[in-house]
Amino acid sequence: MSGNATHEIGIVHYPDAQVACILGLTDFLGIATGIARDQGRSGQTVLRITHWKPIDSFDANLSCVYDSAPNGSPRPQTLIIPPNMMHPDPHIPAGVVSWLRNRHAAGATLVSLCSGTFLLAATGLVDGQSVATNQACGKMLAMRFPKIIVDTDRRIIENDDIITAGGFLSWIDIGLFLVNRILGPAIREETARLILDDPRAGEARFFNGFSPPQTHGDKAVLKAQEWVHMRDGAGVSLAALARVAGLERRTLLRRFANATGMTPIEYCRRVRIARARELLEGGELSQKVIAQCLGYRDVASFARAFSKAVSLAPGAYREKFGRKGNSPSDFAANDSNSGVACG
C-alpha cells in the first residue's frame, strides 16, 4: 500500500458481540479496499481493518487480534462497536468501555451498531445527544441511560466524531456510510453495486437469504424500505409507510411493487423472517423473546410463520445453523492466523 494514504478501521470484538457482523464488515470493507486499489488512482486512500479484543471484562488494554495489512503499530482512526446478540439487556464490560473512552480522547471516531449503543452510552460520551438503535432494545437502552435521547426512527445519526446506526441492515448501512466518507462516493457506488446486485458477492452472508432491492432509484420507496428496516418489519402499517414515503397509498403500492417486486406486506414479512434467522443463528434469545421483538402475537404464531417461510421450525433451524457452542474467542483465535476470516 506504499504511496497511498491508509485509514484504519478497528472493530471491537467484545464478549458476546455478533460475530457475523464482525466478519461480514471485515469482508465488506475488504471489498471496498480492493475496488479502491484496483482503480489505481494516485493518492487513493485504502482501508486497514483491525479487530480488538479484551483479555477479560476488566482489561482496559484491548489487544489487536487481527490486522488486514500489518505495517507498524495499529492505531484505529475509526472504531466500530458491533451489536450484542445474547440479550436485549446486555452485560457491559467495564474495561472495554474505559478503552473506548480513551481511544475517543486520542482522536478515534466511535461508531455503534444497534445494541452496540449500550457500550457507547456507558462511556458517557453521548449524554444529552440523540442516538440511533433498533426497536428491540430501544426501551431498555433509554431506561439504563436516561441522559441520552433514544431514536428508533432514524437509520444513522452523525454527531461529529460519534456515529450511531440502528435497524435490520445497520452494518450494511454503516459500511456504505464509511466507504463514502473515507473513500468517496464513486467507490461507495461501486461497492454497493457489487454487494447488493451480484448474488455471487455473498448476498446470503449479508442478508441471511434476503437481498432487499435497493438500487432501483425510487427515492420514495427507498425511504419506505429504510423505515421498514428500522423496525425489523414489525408493526408497520400501510398508512404509516405512505406518510414516510410521501405518497398516496395506491401510488405507494404501485411504485413499491415496481421497485421491489413485492407488496409492502410481503416485504415486511421477509424482513422479519430474515431478522429472526439472524437472531436464531447468532444468539441465545428464547423464541418467546424473538417473537416479542418482532411483533408476533405469541410463540406459536411466530413458529408457524417461520416454518412456512424457511421449511424448518425455529428450534430445528437454530440447531442446524446456530453457533453450536462456538464462542467469540473461537473465532478470534482464527483471526490472528488468517487474512479476511469468513463465517
PDB file of C-alpha atoms in Angstrom, residues 127-294:
ATOM      1  CA  ASP A 127     -25.146  12.143  27.257  1.00  0.00           C
ATOM      2  CA  GLY A 128     -27.654  14.721  26.057  1.00  0.00           C
ATOM      3  CA  GLN A 129     -27.370  13.529  22.440  1.00  0.00           C
ATOM      4  CA  SER A 130     -29.679  11.547  20.156  1.00  0.00           C
ATOM      5  CA  VAL A 131     -28.535   8.010  19.332  1.00  0.00           C
ATOM      6  CA  ALA A 132     -29.920   5.515  16.831  1.00  0.00           C
ATOM      7  CA  THR A 133     -30.753   1.934  17.742  1.00  0.00           C
ATOM      8  CA  ASN A 134     -33.408  -0.645  16.877  1.00  0.00           C
ATOM      9  CA  GLN A 135     -36.811  -1.045  18.476  1.00  0.00           C
ATOM     10  CA  ALA A 136     -35.944  -4.316  20.197  1.00  0.00           C
ATOM     11  CA  CYS A 137     -33.521  -2.640  22.612  1.00  0.00           C
ATOM     12  CA  GLY A 138     -34.686   0.994  22.483  1.00  0.00           C
ATOM     13  CA  LYS A 139     -36.770   0.928  25.674  1.00  0.00           C
ATOM     14  CA  MET A 140     -34.134  -0.859  27.727  1.00  0.00           C
ATOM     15  CA  LEU A 141     -31.429   1.491  26.428  1.00  0.00           C
ATOM     16  CA  ALA A 142     -33.484   4.527  27.467  1.00  0.00           C
ATOM     17  CA  MET A 143     -34.132   3.025  30.922  1.00  0.00           C
ATOM     18  CA  ARG A 144     -30.480   2.245  31.594  1.00  0.00           C
ATOM     19  CA  PHE A 145     -29.178   5.538  30.232  1.00  0.00           C
ATOM     20  CA  PRO A 146     -31.781   8.250  30.874  1.00  0.00           C
ATOM     21  CA  LYS A 147     -29.354  11.034  29.901  1.00  0.00           C
ATOM     22  CA  ILE A 148     -29.349  10.037  26.230  1.00  0.00           C
ATOM     23  CA  ILE A 149     -32.127  10.534  23.664  1.00  0.00           C
ATOM     24  CA  VAL A 150     -33.019   7.213  22.035  1.00  0.00           C
ATOM     25  CA  ASP A 151     -34.249   7.463  18.441  1.00  0.00           C
ATOM     26  CA  THR A 152     -35.543   4.288  16.760  1.00  0.00           C
ATOM     27  CA  ASP A 153     -36.792   6.128  13.662  1.00  0.00           C
ATOM     28  CA  ARG A 154     -33.531   7.326  12.115  1.00  0.00           C
ATOM     29  CA  ARG A 155     -31.218   4.942  10.309  1.00  0.00           C
ATOM     30  CA  ILE A 156     -27.959   6.785  11.044  1.00  0.00           C
ATOM     31  CA  ILE A 157     -27.235   9.698  13.383  1.00  0.00           C
ATOM     32  CA  GLU A 158     -23.924  11.512  12.988  1.00  0.00           C
ATOM     33  CA  ASN A 159     -22.659  13.761  15.780  1.00  0.00           C
ATOM     34  CA  ASP A 160     -19.190  14.907  14.731  1.00  0.00           C
ATOM     35  CA  ASP A 161     -16.897  12.060  15.832  1.00  0.00           C
ATOM     36  CA  ILE A 162     -19.651   9.760  17.129  1.00  0.00           C
ATOM     37  CA  ILE A 163     -21.968   7.859  14.772  1.00  0.00           C
ATOM     38  CA  THR A 164     -24.829   5.537  15.709  1.00  0.00           C
ATOM     39  CA  ALA A 165     -26.896   3.255  13.481  1.00  0.00           C
ATOM     40  CA  GLY A 166     -29.912   1.049  14.107  1.00  0.00           C
ATOM     41  CA  GLY A 167     -32.165  -1.362  12.287  1.00  0.00           C
ATOM     42  CA  PHE A 168     -32.040  -4.640  10.404  1.00  0.00           C
ATOM     43  CA  LEU A 169     -29.351  -3.626   7.892  1.00  0.00           C
ATOM     44  CA  SER A 170     -27.346  -1.267  10.099  1.00  0.00           C
ATOM     45  CA  TRP A 171     -23.963  -2.851   9.422  1.00  0.00           C
ATOM     46  CA  ILE A 172     -24.500  -2.702   5.666  1.00  0.00           C
ATOM     47  CA  ASP A 173     -25.715   0.889   6.040  1.00  0.00           C
ATOM     48  CA  ILE A 174     -22.721   1.878   8.134  1.00  0.00           C
ATOM     49  CA  GLY A 175     -20.315   0.057   5.827  1.00  0.00           C
ATOM     50  CA  LEU A 176     -21.551   2.100   2.877  1.00  0.00           C
ATOM     51  CA  PHE A 177     -21.594   5.263   5.001  1.00  0.00           C
ATOM     52  CA  LEU A 178     -17.938   4.832   5.993  1.00  0.00           C
ATOM     53  CA  VAL A 179     -16.843   3.889   2.483  1.00  0.00           C
ATOM     54  CA  ASN A 180     -18.493   7.057   1.179  1.00  0.00           C
ATOM     55  CA  ARG A 181     -16.936   9.153   3.954  1.00  0.00           C
ATOM     56  CA  ILE A 182     -13.403   7.775   3.634  1.00  0.00           C
ATOM     57  CA  LEU A 183     -13.063   6.530   0.040  1.00  0.00           C
ATOM     58  CA  GLY A 184     -15.584   8.751  -1.698  1.00  0.00           C
ATOM     59  CA  PRO A 185     -18.945   8.373  -3.488  1.00  0.00           C
ATOM     60  CA  ALA A 186     -17.571   6.668  -6.614  1.00  0.00           C
ATOM     61  CA  ILE A 187     -16.153   3.730  -4.637  1.00  0.00           C
ATOM     62  CA  ARG A 188     -19.240   3.683  -2.423  1.00  0.00           C
ATOM     63  CA  GLU A 189     -21.445   3.255  -5.511  1.00  0.00           C
ATOM     64  CA  GLU A 190     -19.250   0.535  -6.995  1.00  0.00           C
ATOM     65  CA  THR A 191     -19.131  -1.311  -3.663  1.00  0.00           C
ATOM     66  CA  ALA A 192     -22.929  -1.087  -3.313  1.00  0.00           C
ATOM     67  CA  ARG A 193     -23.386  -2.341  -6.870  1.00  0.00           C
ATOM     68  CA  LEU A 194     -21.147  -5.347  -6.238  1.00  0.00           C
ATOM     69  CA  ILE A 195     -22.529  -6.212  -2.792  1.00  0.00           C
ATOM     70  CA  LEU A 196     -26.219  -5.574  -3.420  1.00  0.00           C
ATOM     71  CA  ASP A 197     -26.652  -6.581  -7.068  1.00  0.00           C
ATOM     72  CA  ASP A 198     -24.443  -9.610  -7.611  1.00  0.00           C
ATOM     73  CA  PRO A 199     -25.670 -12.743  -5.760  1.00  0.00           C
ATOM     74  CA  ARG A 200     -22.206 -14.251  -6.117  1.00  0.00           C
ATOM     75  CA  ALA A 201     -20.849 -11.386  -3.998  1.00  0.00           C
ATOM     76  CA  GLY A 202     -22.356 -13.027  -0.919  1.00  0.00           C
ATOM     77  CA  GLU A 203     -25.940 -11.838  -0.534  1.00  0.00           C
ATOM     78  CA  ALA A 204     -26.734 -14.776   1.737  1.00  0.00           C
ATOM     79  CA  ARG A 205     -23.867 -13.791   4.014  1.00  0.00           C
ATOM     80  CA  PHE A 206     -25.058 -10.224   4.350  1.00  0.00           C
ATOM     81  CA  PHE A 207     -28.823 -10.694   4.323  1.00  0.00           C
ATOM     82  CA  ASN A 208     -29.482 -14.217   5.613  1.00  0.00           C
ATOM     83  CA  GLY A 209     -31.273 -15.301   2.445  1.00  0.00           C
ATOM     84  CA  PHE A 210     -32.969 -11.963   1.698  1.00  0.00           C
ATOM     85  CA  SER A 211     -31.299  -9.428  -0.564  1.00  0.00           C
ATOM     86  CA  PRO A 212     -33.592  -6.358  -0.495  1.00  0.00           C
ATOM     87  CA  PRO A 213     -33.555  -4.457  -3.796  1.00  0.00           C
ATOM     88  CA  GLN A 214     -32.001  -1.065  -3.073  1.00  0.00           C
ATOM     89  CA  THR A 215     -30.578   0.094  -6.414  1.00  0.00           C
ATOM     90  CA  HIS A 216     -33.890   0.727  -8.206  1.00  0.00           C
ATOM     91  CA  GLY A 217     -33.576   4.514  -7.968  1.00  0.00           C
ATOM     92  CA  ASP A 218     -37.017   5.258  -6.491  1.00  0.00           C
ATOM     93  CA  LYS A 219     -36.127   7.520  -3.560  1.00  0.00           C
ATOM     94  CA  ALA A 220     -39.612   7.465  -2.058  1.00  0.00           C
ATOM     95  CA  VAL A 221     -39.618   3.659  -1.982  1.00  0.00           C
ATOM     96  CA  LEU A 222     -36.114   3.653  -0.506  1.00  0.00           C
ATOM     97  CA  LYS A 223     -37.376   5.827   2.349  1.00  0.00           C
ATOM     98  CA  ALA A 224     -40.176   3.329   2.924  1.00  0.00           C
ATOM     99  CA  GLN A 225     -37.725   0.406   2.860  1.00  0.00           C
ATOM    100  CA  GLU A 226     -35.404   2.083   5.346  1.00  0.00           C
ATOM    101  CA  TRP A 227     -38.340   2.719   7.679  1.00  0.00           C
ATOM    102  CA  VAL A 228     -39.285  -0.972   7.488  1.00  0.00           C
ATOM    103  CA  HIS A 229     -35.673  -1.980   8.212  1.00  0.00           C
ATOM    104  CA  MET A 230     -35.534   0.278  11.259  1.00  0.00           C
ATOM    105  CA  ARG A 231     -38.484  -1.646  12.684  1.00  0.00           C
ATOM    106  CA  ASP A 232     -37.269  -5.079  11.623  1.00  0.00           C
ATOM    107  CA  GLY A 233     -40.514  -5.330   9.616  1.00  0.00           C
ATOM    108  CA  ALA A 234     -42.683  -5.287  12.749  1.00  0.00           C
ATOM    109  CA  GLY A 235     -45.722  -3.098  13.424  1.00  0.00           C
ATOM    110  CA  VAL A 236     -45.703  -1.406  10.020  1.00  0.00           C
ATOM    111  CA  SER A 237     -48.991  -0.108   8.630  1.00  0.00           C
ATOM    112  CA  LEU A 238     -49.612   0.878   5.031  1.00  0.00           C
ATOM    113  CA  ALA A 239     -50.843   4.315   6.152  1.00  0.00           C
ATOM    114  CA  ALA A 240     -47.640   4.998   8.102  1.00  0.00           C
ATOM    115  CA  LEU A 241     -45.492   3.710   5.252  1.00  0.00           C
ATOM    116  CA  ALA A 242     -47.256   6.015   2.791  1.00  0.00           C
ATOM    117  CA  ARG A 243     -46.662   9.000   5.098  1.00  0.00           C
ATOM    118  CA  VAL A 244     -42.955   8.188   5.357  1.00  0.00           C
ATOM    119  CA  ALA A 245     -42.651   7.852   1.583  1.00  0.00           C
ATOM    120  CA  GLY A 246     -44.719  10.996   0.964  1.00  0.00           C
ATOM    121  CA  LEU A 247     -47.068   9.137  -1.373  1.00  0.00           C
ATOM    122  CA  GLU A 248     -50.744   8.260  -1.590  1.00  0.00           C
ATOM    123  CA  ARG A 249     -51.441   4.655  -0.579  1.00  0.00           C
ATOM    124  CA  ARG A 250     -52.355   3.490  -4.072  1.00  0.00           C
ATOM    125  CA  THR A 251     -49.293   5.191  -5.529  1.00  0.00           C
ATOM    126  CA  LEU A 252     -47.079   3.618  -2.875  1.00  0.00           C
ATOM    127  CA  LEU A 253     -48.458   0.143  -3.585  1.00  0.00           C
ATOM    128  CA  ARG A 254     -47.803   0.516  -7.301  1.00  0.00           C
ATOM    129  CA  ARG A 255     -44.333   2.010  -7.009  1.00  0.00           C
ATOM    130  CA  PHE A 256     -43.251  -0.317  -4.185  1.00  0.00           C
ATOM    131  CA  ALA A 257     -44.216  -3.367  -6.242  1.00  0.00           C
ATOM    132  CA  ASN A 258     -42.469  -1.991  -9.344  1.00  0.00           C
ATOM    133  CA  ALA A 259     -39.282  -1.229  -7.403  1.00  0.00           C
ATOM    134  CA  THR A 260     -39.009  -4.317  -5.202  1.00  0.00           C
ATOM    135  CA  GLY A 261     -41.172  -6.960  -6.865  1.00  0.00           C
ATOM    136  CA  MET A 262     -43.098  -7.326  -3.607  1.00  0.00           C
ATOM    137  CA  THR A 263     -46.044  -5.788  -1.813  1.00  0.00           C
ATOM    138  CA  PRO A 264     -45.184  -3.877   1.374  1.00  0.00           C
ATOM    139  CA  ILE A 265     -46.770  -6.684   3.422  1.00  0.00           C
ATOM    140  CA  GLU A 266     -44.601  -9.324   1.763  1.00  0.00           C
ATOM    141  CA  TYR A 267     -41.524  -7.124   2.137  1.00  0.00           C
ATOM    142  CA  CYS A 268     -42.169  -6.683   5.880  1.00  0.00           C
ATOM    143  CA  ARG A 269     -42.692 -10.411   6.274  1.00  0.00           C
ATOM    144  CA  ARG A 270     -39.380 -11.192   4.582  1.00  0.00           C
ATOM    145  CA  VAL A 271     -37.522  -8.630   6.687  1.00  0.00           C
ATOM    146  CA  ARG A 272     -38.989 -10.115   9.875  1.00  0.00           C
ATOM    147  CA  ILE A 273     -38.039 -13.652   8.858  1.00  0.00           C
ATOM    148  CA  ALA A 274     -34.525 -12.560   7.887  1.00  0.00           C
ATOM    149  CA  ARG A 275     -34.105 -10.878  11.269  1.00  0.00           C
ATOM    150  CA  ALA A 276     -35.468 -13.967  13.027  1.00  0.00           C
ATOM    151  CA  ARG A 277     -32.916 -16.126  11.197  1.00  0.00           C
ATOM    152  CA  GLU A 278     -30.138 -13.785  12.292  1.00  0.00           C
ATOM    153  CA  LEU A 279     -31.261 -13.931  15.926  1.00  0.00           C
ATOM    154  CA  LEU A 280     -31.619 -17.714  15.872  1.00  0.00           C
ATOM    155  CA  GLU A 281     -28.215 -18.213  14.236  1.00  0.00           C
ATOM    156  CA  GLY A 282     -26.147 -15.802  16.254  1.00  0.00           C
ATOM    157  CA  GLY A 283     -27.546 -15.622  19.760  1.00  0.00           C
ATOM    158  CA  GLU A 284     -29.303 -17.385  22.563  1.00  0.00           C
ATOM    159  CA  LEU A 285     -32.505 -15.374  22.860  1.00  0.00           C
ATOM    160  CA  SER A 286     -35.514 -17.546  23.560  1.00  0.00           C
ATOM    161  CA  GLN A 287     -38.148 -17.986  20.876  1.00  0.00           C
ATOM    162  CA  LYS A 288     -40.544 -16.083  23.125  1.00  0.00           C
ATOM    163  CA  VAL A 289     -38.260 -13.030  23.237  1.00  0.00           C
ATOM    164  CA  ILE A 290     -37.643 -13.186  19.489  1.00  0.00           C
ATOM    165  CA  ALA A 291     -41.378 -13.397  18.827  1.00  0.00           C
ATOM    166  CA  GLN A 292     -41.995 -10.371  21.079  1.00  0.00           C
ATOM    167  CA  CYS A 293     -39.188  -8.324  19.497  1.00  0.00           C
ATOM    168  CA  LEU A 294     -40.534  -8.990  16.005  1.00  0.00           C
TER     169      LEU A 294
END
